[in-house]
Structures are given as structure tokens and as C-alpha cells.
Amino acid sequence: EWDLDVYFPGLDSEPFLTSQAKFREEIADFDRRLAELEASTTVSAAQLAGLLDHLNALEERRRLLDSYVYGKLTVNTRDALAQARTSELERDSVPLRQAMTRFEAWVGKIDLEPLIAASDLIAEHGYLLRRAQERAKHQMSPAEESLAAELYVTGASAWSRLHGNVTSQLEVTLTLDGETKTMPMSAVRNLAHNSDRETRRVAYQAELAAWKTVETPLAAAMNSIKGEVTTLCRRRNWGSGLDEAVFANAIDRETLDAMLAAAREAFPDFRRFLHAKARVHGLGRLEWYDLFAPVEFEGRTWTYDVGCEFVADTFESYSKKMGDFARRSYRERWTDFAPKPGKVDGAYCMGTRGDESRILMNYEASFGSVKTLAHELGHAYHNICLSGRSTMVQDTPSTLAETASIFCETVVKNAALETVSGAEKLALLDACIQGPCQTVVDITSRFIFEKAVFDGRVEREFTAEEFCDLMLNAQKDTYGDGLASYHPYMWAMKPHYYSSWSFYNFPYMFGLLFALGLY
């Protein structure tokens, strides 16, 4: 388990409650300083620099509070106090969201370039300020933006939290080897990596049956989030949720279209890989539950300890600083590894304080989990490299955020392939190609699905059955004859859809291609 106690001794501790109170006070102070500048006819470099200093301090406190509460919640969504603190923090953040919208509107009206030229601090934030001027062009009226910030708490944010709660607390009953047991969804999904095909099949069918039981609230969440984004994009003069997402990721539509076209050109190669994998397993074609089937070999088992040591050694062979960092993360317990009831599925990395991060995983003994560890540690290493910059400048678009992670993952994959031979090398090669197959083929299916949802949501809501149909159509379009069956409930499982961040899928492909280019 990870160590969060170094930040606060508890969610009801005096240090935490004091920091929470100071957060509210600092937001009020920022609001007053901004109001003074809004009322002024002139602005000096010193005034803007002072405001940026205030914002950076405020963002630093918000990040620590947010990461601490989120960390407590995501390892146990049944924690009532963590749920309460999450709600409080969202409430406390509404005035900050409102003030930031006003700040961007104000920046959109001032003559920025002379101020950038007059101050090193402002120049450091020049890129962010110029983007703020662009966003200011897409604002509604001040009253409408203020209302949108308030309604976000009971709108998209609440629906997103519902998805997290439902999926993390969902338990699956299945019968394996004559024994009926109940397991958390994250543990059942890990069975997709099991070497026994019957175990994978049973887990897959039990997973689909479990998703069926919660499809109604998850469909409601999806419809509501996409409906809110669609409405706000229309009112803010974004052509669509995709146009806003492209801007947020600091690329353009031409780049996105070129990347998606290149992905489609590569589909035949990935289908050849899937056919080859089927032959290795003695199958005519892979079923969905065979996608992550391991190639068996007599060799090492990628236990948690073995995986951690391999990643640290490999990082060190590339850069001593990276190797030292990995071992520091283990020593200081940055990562929560094991699946457990109430813990969210998947993996993530979040910056916390200074150059520190925390990583959530659901580790199982496979090279896939070793790659995931390297990926998330790549995010944490990126956070270390950024830690010398101001807190606001440390914030990066997802396209860039996914680059360091996939670079580190590539270092580990290639190192592993160089250390093995025979059947073990075939097994690792399978795992190494499986990752890009997901990032190119599956990510494209997620993009196609989400675009279809946004296009249709303009007219009406979708039923759960229609979401399943859209998902199946997207998977058939991308995986093609590489698979004999698909996963209709991938829309229910992936948290990336349940956020006001639209299209959190193509940045992974961008990160893969950019990282491979750098490598």
C-alpha cells in the first residue's frame, strides 16, 4: 500500500482541516485581488506577476488536498469520510473555478505582450497566458460561466463520481474449478491474463453479466456527462466536444486526422499479429477473452518484487537519475499495488507535493503489469523533471503527459527482449506488441465510439443497448477479423468516458508515436 500519512495523518485530522480552511481563505484573497485588477484601467507587470505568484501557491495547496482526498477515495470508495471530503473539496473549488474563468476573461482583454517582455515570471507563464486569451474567446457571459461552475458539482462531476463508486464496488460471482466465489471487478478483469483458457472464458462471461446489472445507472451517467459537454460547447462556440478536446491537447485537427489515418493503415499489421497469436494458442481465431492470454514458458514469474527490481535496474541502465528515482519511489512507498474490494480499476499517477507522486495499480504477476509500472513511473519521473517549474507551468496537455510514460515503458520493453530467448522471448514479444495494439487499435475504437456518442447525443439520449451496439460497431471496424468476438460493455468499464475531459483516448496514441520517435 502507498503512504499518504506523510501529507496528513487523516481526513479528520487538524492539519488537514486547517489546510482545507486556508484553501478557502486563499481563494477569497485571490478573488479580491482579481476584482481590484478588473476594476483598474491599467495593469503593471508587478501586479500580474503578483497575481501569478498567488495562483501558483493556491494551485500547490489545491493539488495536495485534491491528491490526498482522491488517493484515500480511490483505494476504498466505501470510505464514507473520503466521500464526504471529496464532496467538500468540490464545493470549496467552485469559487476557484469561477475566479479562474474571470481571470481568463480578464487576460483576454489586456495587452499581454508588453507585460511578458517586462517580467521573467510572466514570460515563464507566457504560453499559458496566451492560451488563456484563446479560451477567453469561448466564454459565455460572466453570469452563465458562474452558474456553470456551480452546476458542475451536481452535474458532470457527480455523474463521474457515481461511475467510480458503482464500478469499484461492483462484485462478480463466478465458478472456477468447481468453487463459486465473489471477487471485485478489478480482480476478475485481471483473470484475462490467466494462462488457462477456461478461466479466462468464465471470467469474461461473468464480467459481462455483472456489467449488465449496472448498465442503467452507467448509461445515465454517460448520457448526462456528454449532454452537459455538448450543451456547454454549443454555448461557448466550440464546434463540438472534439474541437474543444483538440485545443485542450494543444494539437490541431489536421494532426489528429493524419494520426488516425496512419492508425487505420496499420490495422492490417495488427490483425496479422492477432492471427499469429491465435496460431500460437492453437486457435482458429482469438475470442475477446484471448486478447491478453499469455504465451506460456518455463522462466521467471513477474511477481511484484521481480517486476520492481527489473524496472529499477532497467531505468538505471538508461539513466542513473531514473534508477535512483525508481528505488526512491519504492522506498518511500509511492505505489498502491494490489487489487482489493472498493478499489478503482486500472492505474494512474498523480503529482502530490514538490517532486513527489503517488501511483495506483492493480498488479498481477505478468509482464503487462511490469509495463504498467514502468508507464506510471514514467509519469512520476516527468513530474520530477517538471518540479523546478512553477506549479501552473507543470500542468501539461494529455498528449505531452503520455509521452514520458510511454518512453519509459519502451525502455523497459526493449531491455526485457534483450535478456531472454526462445519461448520466453516469444512471450515477451507478444506482450510488447499487445501494448501498441491496444494503443492504436483499441484506442481508435474508443475514439470512434465517443465521436458517435457525441454526434448522436445532440439529438437525444442513448439506451444502454445502443451504447453496446455503438461499442461493438467500433470494435468490429478496428479489430476486424482479428477477433471472433468483442466486448460490448467497454463503454461501462473505461473511466475515461466519464469526465468533462472529452476524448481522453487519442492522446495515448499521440504519446506512443511521439515517444517512439524520441526513443
Short mmCIF file of C-alpha atoms in Angstrom, two decimals:
data_model
loop_
_atom_site.label_atom_id
_atom_site.label_comp_id
_atom_site.label_asym_id
_atom_site.label_seq_id
_atom_site.Cartn_x
_atom_site.Cartn_y
_atom_site.Cartn_z
CA GLU A 1 0.00 0.00 0.00
CA TRP A 2 1.10 3.55 -0.56
CA ASP A 3 1.97 6.03 2.17
CA LEU A 4 -0.31 9.06 2.32
CA ASP A 5 0.31 9.75 6.00
CA VAL A 6 3.37 11.86 5.18
CA TYR A 7 0.93 14.51 3.93
CA PHE A 8 -1.78 14.42 6.58
CA PRO A 9 -2.42 11.98 9.47
CA GLY A 10 -6.04 11.60 8.45
CA LEU A 11 -9.05 13.13 6.73
CA ASP A 12 -10.38 14.32 10.08
CA SER A 13 -7.00 15.47 11.45
CA GLU A 14 -6.33 19.05 12.50
CA PRO A 15 -3.56 19.57 9.87
CA PHE A 16 -5.91 18.52 7.07
CA LEU A 17 -8.84 20.62 8.29
CA THR A 18 -6.51 23.62 8.78
CA SER A 19 -5.17 23.29 5.24
CA GLN A 20 -8.73 22.99 3.93
CA ALA A 21 -9.68 26.21 5.74
CA LYS A 22 -6.59 28.01 4.39
CA PHE A 23 -7.52 26.89 0.89
CA ARG A 24 -10.87 28.63 1.20
CA GLU A 25 -9.19 31.77 2.58
CA GLU A 26 -6.63 31.86 -0.24
CA ILE A 27 -9.37 31.58 -2.86
CA ALA A 28 -11.18 34.54 -1.27
CA ASP A 29 -7.92 36.55 -1.24
CA PHE A 30 -7.30 35.75 -4.91
CA ASP A 31 -10.84 36.76 -5.77
CA ARG A 32 -10.37 40.14 -4.06
CA ARG A 33 -7.04 40.81 -5.81
CA LEU A 34 -8.53 39.90 -9.16
CA ALA A 35 -11.54 42.17 -8.57
CA GLU A 36 -9.18 45.09 -7.94
CA LEU A 37 -7.41 44.49 -11.25
CA GLU A 38 -10.70 44.07 -13.09
CA ALA A 39 -11.77 47.49 -11.84
CA SER A 40 -8.49 49.12 -12.84
CA THR A 41 -7.93 50.73 -16.23
CA THR A 42 -4.22 49.84 -16.25
CA VAL A 43 -2.18 46.83 -15.18
CA SER A 44 1.53 46.67 -14.40
CA ALA A 45 3.90 43.71 -14.78
CA ALA A 46 4.33 43.68 -11.00
CA GLN A 47 0.58 43.34 -10.47
CA LEU A 48 0.24 40.45 -12.92
CA ALA A 49 3.36 38.76 -11.54
CA GLY A 50 1.94 39.05 -8.01
CA LEU A 51 -1.32 37.51 -9.14
CA LEU A 52 0.56 34.61 -10.77
CA ASP A 53 2.54 34.03 -7.57
CA HIS A 54 -0.72 33.88 -5.64
CA LEU A 55 -2.22 31.46 -8.16
CA ASN A 56 0.79 29.16 -8.01
CA ALA A 57 0.62 28.95 -4.21
CA LEU A 58 -3.10 28.34 -4.39
CA GLU A 59 -2.69 25.62 -7.01
CA GLU A 60 0.04 23.94 -4.94
CA ARG A 61 -2.28 23.69 -1.93
CA ARG A 62 -5.20 22.53 -4.09
CA ARG A 63 -3.10 19.80 -5.70
CA LEU A 64 -2.01 18.36 -2.34
CA LEU A 65 -5.52 18.42 -0.89
CA ASP A 66 -7.05 17.00 -4.04
CA SER A 67 -4.48 14.20 -4.44
CA TYR A 68 -4.72 13.24 -0.77
CA VAL A 69 -8.51 13.01 -0.80
CA TYR A 70 -8.57 11.31 -4.22
CA GLY A 71 -5.96 8.83 -3.05
CA LYS A 72 -8.00 7.97 0.02
CA LEU A 73 -11.16 7.59 -2.03
CA THR A 74 -9.85 5.52 -4.94
CA VAL A 75 -8.35 2.77 -2.78
CA ASN A 76 -11.66 2.45 -0.93
CA THR A 77 -14.75 4.06 -2.42
CA ARG A 78 -16.73 2.66 0.52
CA ASP A 79 -14.92 5.10 2.83
CA ALA A 80 -17.75 7.44 3.90
CA LEU A 81 -15.39 10.12 5.22
CA ALA A 82 -13.41 10.14 1.95
CA GLN A 83 -16.69 10.54 0.06
CA ALA A 84 -17.65 13.44 2.33
CA ARG A 85 -14.28 15.18 1.97
CA THR A 86 -14.43 14.76 -1.81
CA SER A 87 -17.79 16.50 -1.84
CA GLU A 88 -16.49 19.29 0.41
CA LEU A 89 -13.41 19.84 -1.73
CA GLU A 90 -15.53 20.08 -4.87
CA ARG A 91 -17.77 22.62 -3.12
CA ASP A 92 -14.72 24.60 -1.98
CA SER A 93 -13.31 24.57 -5.51
CA VAL A 94 -16.38 26.18 -7.11
CA PRO A 95 -15.27 29.76 -6.23
CA LEU A 96 -11.83 28.94 -7.63
CA ARG A 97 -13.32 27.69 -10.91
CA GLN A 98 -15.39 30.85 -11.09
CA ALA A 99 -12.40 33.07 -10.35
CA MET A 100 -10.24 31.28 -12.93
CA THR A 101 -12.89 31.86 -15.58
CA ARG A 102 -12.90 35.56 -14.69
CA PHE A 103 -9.09 35.56 -14.72
CA GLU A 104 -9.05 34.16 -18.27
CA ALA A 105 -11.65 36.70 -19.37
CA TRP A 106 -9.54 39.48 -17.86
CA VAL A 107 -6.35 38.20 -19.51
CA GLY A 108 -8.24 38.15 -22.80
CA LYS A 109 -8.77 41.90 -22.53
CA ILE A 110 -5.30 43.14 -21.53
CA ASP A 111 -2.30 43.94 -23.75
CA LEU A 112 -0.28 40.89 -22.77
CA GLU A 113 2.88 41.06 -24.89
CA PRO A 114 4.47 44.14 -23.23
CA LEU A 115 3.92 42.51 -19.82
CA ILE A 116 5.60 39.30 -21.00
CA ALA A 117 8.57 41.30 -22.21
CA ALA A 118 8.82 43.16 -18.89
CA SER A 119 8.90 40.20 -16.47
CA ASP A 120 10.75 36.88 -16.39
CA LEU A 121 7.98 35.39 -14.24
CA ILE A 122 5.27 36.44 -16.68
CA ALA A 123 7.41 35.22 -19.59
CA GLU A 124 7.66 31.80 -17.92
CA HIS A 125 3.85 31.72 -17.94
CA GLY A 126 3.56 33.28 -21.42
CA TYR A 127 2.35 30.11 -23.13
CA LEU A 128 -0.37 29.56 -20.53
CA LEU A 129 -1.46 33.19 -20.66
CA ARG A 130 -1.70 33.21 -24.46
CA ARG A 131 -3.83 30.07 -24.30
CA ALA A 132 -5.99 31.77 -21.68
CA GLN A 133 -6.59 34.55 -24.17
CA GLU A 134 -7.75 31.95 -26.70
CA ARG A 135 -10.07 30.30 -24.18
CA ALA A 136 -11.50 33.71 -23.29
CA LYS A 137 -12.90 33.87 -26.82
CA HIS A 138 -15.05 30.84 -25.99
CA GLN A 139 -16.60 32.07 -22.78
CA MET A 140 -20.26 32.58 -22.12
CA SER A 141 -21.44 35.63 -20.19
CA PRO A 142 -19.93 36.00 -16.67
CA ALA A 143 -23.24 35.04 -15.05
CA GLU A 144 -23.58 31.92 -17.23
CA GLU A 145 -19.98 30.85 -16.55
CA SER A 146 -20.50 31.33 -12.82
CA LEU A 147 -23.65 29.21 -12.92
CA ALA A 148 -21.91 26.51 -14.99
CA ALA A 149 -19.15 26.26 -12.36
CA GLU A 150 -21.74 25.77 -9.61
CA LEU A 151 -23.76 23.23 -11.56
CA TYR A 152 -20.64 21.21 -12.45
CA VAL A 153 -20.57 19.84 -8.89
CA THR A 154 -24.06 18.37 -9.24
CA GLY A 155 -23.63 17.64 -12.93
CA ALA A 156 -20.64 16.03 -14.68
CA SER A 157 -18.59 15.72 -11.50
CA ALA A 158 -21.37 13.92 -9.63
CA TRP A 159 -22.03 11.56 -12.53
CA SER A 160 -18.31 10.81 -12.79
CA ARG A 161 -18.17 10.02 -9.08
CA LEU A 162 -21.20 7.76 -9.46
CA HIS A 163 -19.38 5.79 -12.16
CA GLY A 164 -16.32 5.42 -9.92
CA ASN A 165 -18.40 4.27 -6.97
CA VAL A 166 -20.51 1.80 -8.92
CA THR A 167 -17.63 0.21 -10.82
CA SER A 168 -15.22 -0.01 -7.88
CA GLN A 169 -17.83 -1.57 -5.59
CA LEU A 170 -19.16 -3.97 -8.24
CA GLU A 171 -18.50 -7.56 -7.21
CA VAL A 172 -18.64 -10.51 -9.59
CA THR A 173 -19.71 -14.06 -8.76
CA LEU A 174 -18.14 -16.83 -10.82
CA THR A 175 -17.38 -20.53 -10.55
CA LEU A 176 -13.79 -21.67 -11.09
CA ASP A 177 -12.62 -25.26 -10.63
CA GLY A 178 -15.94 -26.17 -9.07
CA GLU A 179 -15.74 -23.39 -6.48
CA THR A 180 -18.10 -20.42 -6.54
CA LYS A 181 -16.53 -17.20 -5.33
CA THR A 182 -17.20 -13.48 -5.32
CA MET A 183 -14.43 -11.13 -6.43
CA PRO A 184 -14.05 -7.39 -7.06
CA MET A 185 -14.33 -6.43 -10.72
CA SER A 186 -10.65 -5.39 -10.87
CA ALA A 187 -9.58 -8.90 -9.81
CA VAL A 188 -11.93 -10.53 -12.32
CA ARG A 189 -10.57 -8.37 -15.13
CA ASN A 190 -7.05 -9.44 -14.17
CA LEU A 191 -8.08 -13.02 -14.97
CA ALA A 192 -7.93 -12.01 -18.65
CA HIS A 193 -4.16 -12.58 -18.26
CA ASN A 194 -4.60 -16.10 -16.85
CA SER A 195 -2.90 -18.92 -18.76
CA ASP A 196 -5.97 -21.19 -18.51
CA ARG A 197 -8.43 -20.50 -21.31
CA GLU A 198 -11.46 -21.80 -19.43
CA THR A 199 -10.67 -19.43 -16.54
CA ARG A 200 -10.49 -16.53 -18.98
CA ARG A 201 -13.77 -17.54 -20.63
CA VAL A 202 -15.63 -17.88 -17.35
CA ALA A 203 -14.26 -14.55 -16.10
CA TYR A 204 -15.24 -12.79 -19.35
CA GLN A 205 -18.80 -14.11 -19.25
CA ALA A 206 -19.16 -13.29 -15.55
CA GLU A 207 -17.81 -9.80 -16.22
CA LEU A 208 -20.36 -9.14 -18.97
CA ALA A 209 -23.17 -10.41 -16.75
CA ALA A 210 -22.04 -8.10 -13.94
CA TRP A 211 -21.91 -5.06 -16.23
CA LYS A 212 -25.45 -5.86 -17.33
CA THR A 213 -26.66 -5.41 -13.73
CA VAL A 214 -25.38 -1.81 -13.56
CA GLU A 215 -25.87 -0.69 -17.15
CA THR A 216 -28.81 1.60 -16.35
CA PRO A 217 -27.04 3.99 -13.92
CA LEU A 218 -23.86 3.93 -16.04
CA ALA A 219 -25.83 4.78 -19.20
CA ALA A 220 -27.49 7.63 -17.30
CA ALA A 221 -24.06 8.89 -16.23
CA MET A 222 -22.70 8.71 -19.79
CA ASN A 223 -25.73 10.47 -21.26
CA SER A 224 -25.64 13.23 -18.66
CA ILE A 225 -21.92 13.95 -18.96
CA LYS A 226 -21.93 14.00 -22.76
CA GLY A 227 -25.12 16.07 -22.74
CA GLU A 228 -23.55 18.67 -20.45
CA VAL A 229 -20.39 18.88 -22.56
CA THR A 230 -22.45 19.19 -25.75
CA THR A 231 -24.57 21.99 -24.32
CA LEU A 232 -21.60 23.96 -22.98
CA CYS A 233 -19.60 23.54 -26.19
CA ARG A 234 -22.51 24.94 -28.17
CA ARG A 235 -22.92 27.91 -25.82
CA ARG A 236 -19.15 28.58 -25.86
CA ASN A 237 -18.93 28.48 -29.64
CA TRP A 238 -16.83 25.34 -29.88
CA GLY A 239 -17.89 23.45 -32.96
CA SER A 240 -18.04 20.21 -30.97
CA GLY A 241 -16.59 18.39 -27.98
CA LEU A 242 -13.84 17.19 -30.32
CA ASP A 243 -12.85 20.75 -31.26
CA GLU A 244 -12.53 21.64 -27.58
CA ALA A 245 -10.55 18.44 -26.89
CA VAL A 246 -8.13 19.13 -29.73
CA PHE A 247 -7.44 22.62 -28.34
CA ALA A 248 -7.07 21.26 -24.80
CA ASN A 249 -4.47 18.78 -26.08
CA ALA A 250 -2.54 21.51 -27.92
CA ILE A 251 -2.73 19.92 -31.37
CA ASP A 252 -4.88 20.66 -34.43
CA ARG A 253 -7.44 18.68 -36.41
CA GLU A 254 -5.01 18.15 -39.29
CA THR A 255 -2.56 16.43 -36.92
CA LEU A 256 -5.32 14.32 -35.37
CA ASP A 257 -6.72 13.29 -38.76
CA ALA A 258 -3.26 12.33 -40.04
CA MET A 259 -2.62 10.23 -36.94
CA LEU A 260 -5.97 8.42 -37.17
CA ALA A 261 -5.38 7.75 -40.88
CA ALA A 262 -1.95 6.29 -40.11
CA ALA A 263 -3.53 4.09 -37.44
CA ARG A 264 -6.09 2.75 -39.91
CA GLU A 265 -3.32 1.98 -42.40
CA ALA A 266 -1.63 -0.09 -39.67
CA PHE A 267 -4.72 -2.15 -38.77
CA PRO A 268 -3.81 -5.00 -41.20
CA ASP A 269 -0.45 -5.41 -39.44
CA PHE A 270 -2.08 -5.64 -36.03
CA ARG A 271 -4.63 -8.12 -37.38
CA ARG A 272 -1.73 -10.26 -38.64
CA PHE A 273 -0.38 -10.13 -35.09
CA LEU A 274 -3.74 -11.28 -33.70
CA HIS A 275 -3.89 -14.14 -36.23
CA ALA A 276 -0.33 -15.17 -35.32
CA LYS A 277 -1.24 -15.11 -31.62
CA ALA A 278 -4.22 -17.34 -32.39
CA ARG A 279 -1.93 -19.87 -34.11
CA VAL A 280 0.43 -19.88 -31.12
CA HIS A 281 -2.51 -20.82 -28.90
CA GLY A 282 -3.81 -23.41 -31.36
CA LEU A 283 -6.92 -21.40 -32.18
CA GLY A 284 -8.61 -20.53 -35.45
CA ARG A 285 -9.27 -17.02 -34.20
CA LEU A 286 -8.95 -15.25 -30.87
CA GLU A 287 -12.00 -14.55 -28.78
CA TRP A 288 -12.05 -11.29 -26.84
CA TYR A 289 -11.02 -13.15 -23.70
CA ASP A 290 -7.89 -14.42 -25.51
CA LEU A 291 -6.54 -10.93 -26.24
CA PHE A 292 -4.29 -10.90 -23.17
CA ALA A 293 -3.67 -14.65 -22.98
CA PRO A 294 0.00 -15.16 -22.08
CA VAL A 295 2.34 -17.33 -24.10
CA GLU A 296 3.47 -19.96 -21.62
CA PHE A 297 7.16 -20.60 -20.99
CA GLU A 298 9.44 -22.01 -18.33
CA GLY A 299 11.12 -18.95 -16.88
CA ARG A 300 10.72 -16.12 -14.45
CA THR A 301 7.40 -15.18 -12.92
CA TRP A 302 6.84 -11.45 -12.87
CA THR A 303 5.96 -11.11 -9.22
CA TYR A 304 5.74 -7.67 -7.67
CA ASP A 305 9.31 -7.84 -6.27
CA VAL A 306 10.79 -9.16 -9.52
CA GLY A 307 8.95 -6.53 -11.56
CA CYS A 308 10.02 -3.64 -9.32
CA GLU A 309 13.67 -4.67 -9.37
CA PHE A 310 13.69 -5.17 -13.14
CA VAL A 311 12.18 -1.74 -13.76
CA ALA A 312 14.67 -0.04 -11.43
CA ASP A 313 17.67 -1.86 -12.97
CA THR A 314 16.49 -1.05 -16.49
CA PHE A 315 15.89 2.59 -15.68
CA GLU A 316 19.39 2.77 -14.19
CA SER A 317 20.93 1.30 -17.37
CA TYR A 318 19.42 4.25 -19.24
CA SER A 319 19.98 6.94 -16.60
CA LYS A 320 21.29 6.72 -13.03
CA LYS A 321 18.89 9.50 -12.08
CA MET A 322 15.98 7.41 -13.32
CA GLY A 323 17.16 4.31 -11.50
CA ASP A 324 17.64 6.21 -8.24
CA PHE A 325 14.20 7.73 -8.65
CA ALA A 326 12.52 4.32 -9.10
CA ARG A 327 14.16 2.94 -5.96
CA ARG A 328 13.23 6.08 -4.05
CA SER A 329 9.59 5.56 -5.08
CA TYR A 330 9.68 2.00 -3.67
CA ARG A 331 11.45 3.09 -0.50
CA GLU A 332 9.02 5.93 0.16
CA ARG A 333 6.01 3.76 -0.77
CA TRP A 334 4.64 5.83 -3.62
CA THR A 335 2.60 2.96 -5.13
CA ASP A 336 -0.53 1.09 -4.07
CA PHE A 337 -0.24 -2.22 -5.93
CA ALA A 338 -2.80 -4.87 -5.02
CA PRO A 339 -6.42 -5.23 -6.20
CA LYS A 340 -8.94 -5.16 -3.35
CA PRO A 341 -12.68 -4.62 -2.78
CA GLY A 342 -13.70 -0.98 -3.17
CA LYS A 343 -10.54 -0.01 -5.05
CA VAL A 344 -10.95 1.50 -8.52
CA ASP A 345 -9.79 -0.50 -11.53
CA GLY A 346 -6.89 0.40 -13.80
CA ALA A 347 -3.87 2.53 -12.99
CA TYR A 348 -2.94 6.20 -12.65
CA CYS A 349 -0.21 8.51 -11.41
CA MET A 350 -0.81 11.85 -9.70
CA GLY A 351 1.57 14.56 -8.57
CA THR A 352 1.19 15.38 -4.89
CA ARG A 353 3.79 17.72 -3.40
CA GLY A 354 7.07 19.09 -4.70
CA ASP A 355 8.63 16.38 -6.84
CA GLU A 356 6.58 13.56 -5.26
CA SER A 357 3.86 11.45 -6.86
CA ARG A 358 1.56 8.60 -5.96
CA ILE A 359 0.71 5.66 -8.24
CA LEU A 360 -2.33 3.37 -8.14
CA MET A 361 -2.15 -0.05 -9.82
CA ASN A 362 -3.92 -3.40 -9.78
CA TYR A 363 -0.79 -5.53 -10.13
CA GLU A 364 -0.90 -9.15 -11.20
CA ALA A 365 2.09 -11.37 -11.94
CA SER A 366 2.58 -10.66 -15.65
CA PHE A 367 4.90 -8.62 -17.81
CA GLY A 368 1.87 -6.48 -18.67
CA SER A 369 1.86 -5.21 -15.09
CA VAL A 370 5.60 -4.57 -15.29
CA LYS A 371 4.96 -2.39 -18.35
CA THR A 372 2.19 -0.59 -16.50
CA LEU A 373 4.54 0.05 -13.57
CA ALA A 374 7.15 1.49 -15.95
CA HIS A 375 4.43 3.59 -17.62
CA GLU A 376 3.16 5.11 -14.37
CA LEU A 377 6.69 5.64 -13.05
CA GLY A 378 7.33 7.49 -16.32
CA HIS A 379 4.60 9.95 -15.34
CA ALA A 380 6.18 10.30 -11.90
CA TYR A 381 9.63 10.87 -13.42
CA HIS A 382 8.11 13.54 -15.68
CA ASN A 383 6.75 15.17 -12.51
CA ILE A 384 10.28 15.21 -11.06
CA CYS A 385 11.65 16.83 -14.21
CA LEU A 386 8.91 19.46 -14.04
CA SER A 387 9.24 20.13 -10.30
CA GLY A 388 11.65 23.03 -10.76
CA ARG A 389 9.00 24.99 -12.66
CA SER A 390 6.07 26.88 -11.19
CA THR A 391 3.04 24.81 -10.25
CA MET A 392 0.89 26.20 -13.07
CA VAL A 393 3.58 25.59 -15.70
CA GLN A 394 3.87 21.96 -14.54
CA ASP A 395 0.39 21.30 -15.94
CA THR A 396 0.73 19.67 -19.36
CA PRO A 397 -1.77 18.60 -22.04
CA SER A 398 -2.52 14.87 -22.12
CA THR A 399 -0.71 14.48 -25.44
CA LEU A 400 2.54 15.50 -23.74
CA ALA A 401 1.73 13.84 -20.41
CA GLU A 402 1.51 10.43 -22.13
CA THR A 403 4.95 10.80 -23.75
CA ALA A 404 7.34 10.30 -20.80
CA SER A 405 5.26 7.36 -19.59
CA ILE A 406 5.37 5.52 -22.91
CA PHE A 407 9.05 6.38 -23.39
CA CYS A 408 9.85 4.68 -20.05
CA GLU A 409 7.63 1.75 -20.97
CA THR A 410 9.55 1.38 -24.25
CA VAL A 411 12.90 1.37 -22.42
CA VAL A 412 11.70 -1.48 -20.21
CA LYS A 413 10.13 -3.50 -23.07
CA ASN A 414 13.26 -3.38 -25.21
CA ALA A 415 15.50 -4.24 -22.26
CA ALA A 416 13.35 -7.26 -21.44
CA LEU A 417 13.52 -8.54 -25.01
CA GLU A 418 17.32 -8.34 -24.94
CA THR A 419 17.60 -10.53 -21.83
CA VAL A 420 15.60 -13.56 -22.98
CA SER A 421 15.49 -16.18 -25.72
CA GLY A 422 13.30 -18.97 -27.02
CA ALA A 423 9.77 -19.33 -25.68
CA GLU A 424 10.27 -16.60 -23.08
CA LYS A 425 11.29 -14.16 -25.81
CA LEU A 426 8.15 -15.09 -27.78
CA ALA A 427 6.06 -14.49 -24.66
CA LEU A 428 7.60 -11.06 -24.09
CA LEU A 429 7.32 -10.15 -27.77
CA ASP A 430 3.62 -10.97 -27.53
CA ALA A 431 3.26 -8.68 -24.50
CA CYS A 432 5.28 -5.94 -26.17
CA ILE A 433 3.15 -5.88 -29.33
CA GLN A 434 -0.05 -6.21 -27.30
CA GLY A 435 0.51 -2.74 -25.81
CA PRO A 436 0.72 -0.87 -29.13
CA CYS A 437 -2.19 -2.97 -30.42
CA GLN A 438 -4.27 -1.54 -27.59
CA THR A 439 -2.91 1.97 -28.08
CA VAL A 440 -3.53 2.01 -31.84
CA VAL A 441 -6.42 -0.38 -32.49
CA ASP A 442 -8.40 -0.24 -29.26
CA ILE A 443 -7.84 3.49 -28.76
CA THR A 444 -9.19 4.11 -32.26
CA SER A 445 -12.28 2.07 -31.38
CA ARG A 446 -12.76 4.22 -28.28
CA PHE A 447 -12.40 7.38 -30.38
CA ILE A 448 -14.94 6.12 -32.93
CA PHE A 449 -17.35 5.19 -30.14
CA GLU A 450 -17.07 8.53 -28.35
CA LYS A 451 -17.47 10.53 -31.55
CA ALA A 452 -20.62 8.54 -32.39
CA VAL A 453 -21.96 9.23 -28.89
CA PHE A 454 -21.32 12.97 -29.20
CA ASP A 455 -22.84 13.09 -32.70
CA GLY A 456 -25.99 11.30 -31.58
CA ARG A 457 -26.28 12.95 -28.16
CA VAL A 458 -27.11 16.24 -29.89
CA GLU A 459 -30.48 14.72 -30.76
CA ARG A 460 -31.34 12.51 -27.77
CA GLU A 461 -30.11 10.16 -25.05
CA PHE A 462 -28.93 6.62 -25.77
CA THR A 463 -30.10 3.42 -24.13
CA ALA A 464 -27.57 1.01 -22.63
CA GLU A 465 -28.29 -1.37 -25.50
CA GLU A 466 -27.48 1.37 -28.01
CA PHE A 467 -24.19 2.10 -26.23
CA CYS A 468 -23.37 -1.60 -26.54
CA ASP A 469 -24.20 -1.53 -30.26
CA LEU A 470 -22.02 1.54 -30.84
CA MET A 471 -19.16 -0.12 -28.98
CA LEU A 472 -19.47 -3.35 -30.96
CA ASN A 473 -19.56 -1.43 -34.26
CA ALA A 474 -16.40 0.46 -33.31
CA GLN A 475 -14.59 -2.74 -32.31
CA LYS A 476 -15.60 -4.54 -35.50
CA ASP A 477 -14.37 -1.56 -37.53
CA THR A 478 -10.95 -1.60 -35.88
CA TYR A 479 -10.17 -5.18 -34.81
CA GLY A 480 -11.94 -6.57 -37.89
CA ASP A 481 -11.40 -10.29 -38.47
CA GLY A 482 -8.57 -10.29 -35.94
CA LEU A 483 -11.12 -11.34 -33.32
CA ALA A 484 -14.08 -13.71 -33.30
CA SER A 485 -15.92 -11.82 -30.52
CA TYR A 486 -15.88 -8.43 -28.84
CA HIS A 487 -16.67 -6.61 -25.59
CA PRO A 488 -19.95 -4.64 -25.75
CA TYR A 489 -19.53 -3.13 -22.27
CA MET A 490 -16.15 -1.45 -22.71
CA TRP A 491 -18.08 1.82 -22.53
CA ALA A 492 -19.20 0.94 -19.00
CA MET A 493 -15.75 -0.03 -17.77
CA LYS A 494 -13.49 2.80 -19.01
CA PRO A 495 -13.48 5.81 -16.65
CA HIS A 496 -12.06 7.97 -19.46
CA TYR A 497 -15.56 8.44 -20.87
CA TYR A 498 -16.98 9.67 -17.57
CA SER A 499 -15.27 13.01 -17.31
CA SER A 500 -15.69 16.52 -18.62
CA TRP A 501 -12.37 15.83 -20.41
CA SER A 502 -13.71 14.74 -23.76
CA PHE A 503 -11.86 12.25 -25.99
CA TYR A 504 -9.34 11.06 -23.42
CA ASN A 505 -8.24 8.39 -25.88
CA PHE A 506 -6.24 9.77 -28.82
CA PRO A 507 -3.60 11.38 -26.53
CA TYR A 508 -2.35 7.86 -25.76
CA MET A 509 -1.69 7.18 -29.43
CA PHE A 510 -0.02 10.57 -29.80
CA GLY A 511 2.14 9.76 -26.77
CA LEU A 512 3.06 6.35 -28.20
CA LEU A 513 4.14 7.70 -31.59
CA PHE A 514 5.96 10.72 -30.17
CA ALA A 515 7.73 8.59 -27.54
CA LEU A 516 8.82 6.03 -30.14
CA GLY A 517 10.12 8.87 -32.29
CA LEU A 518 12.11 10.25 -29.37
CA TYR A 519 13.38 6.77 -28.48
#
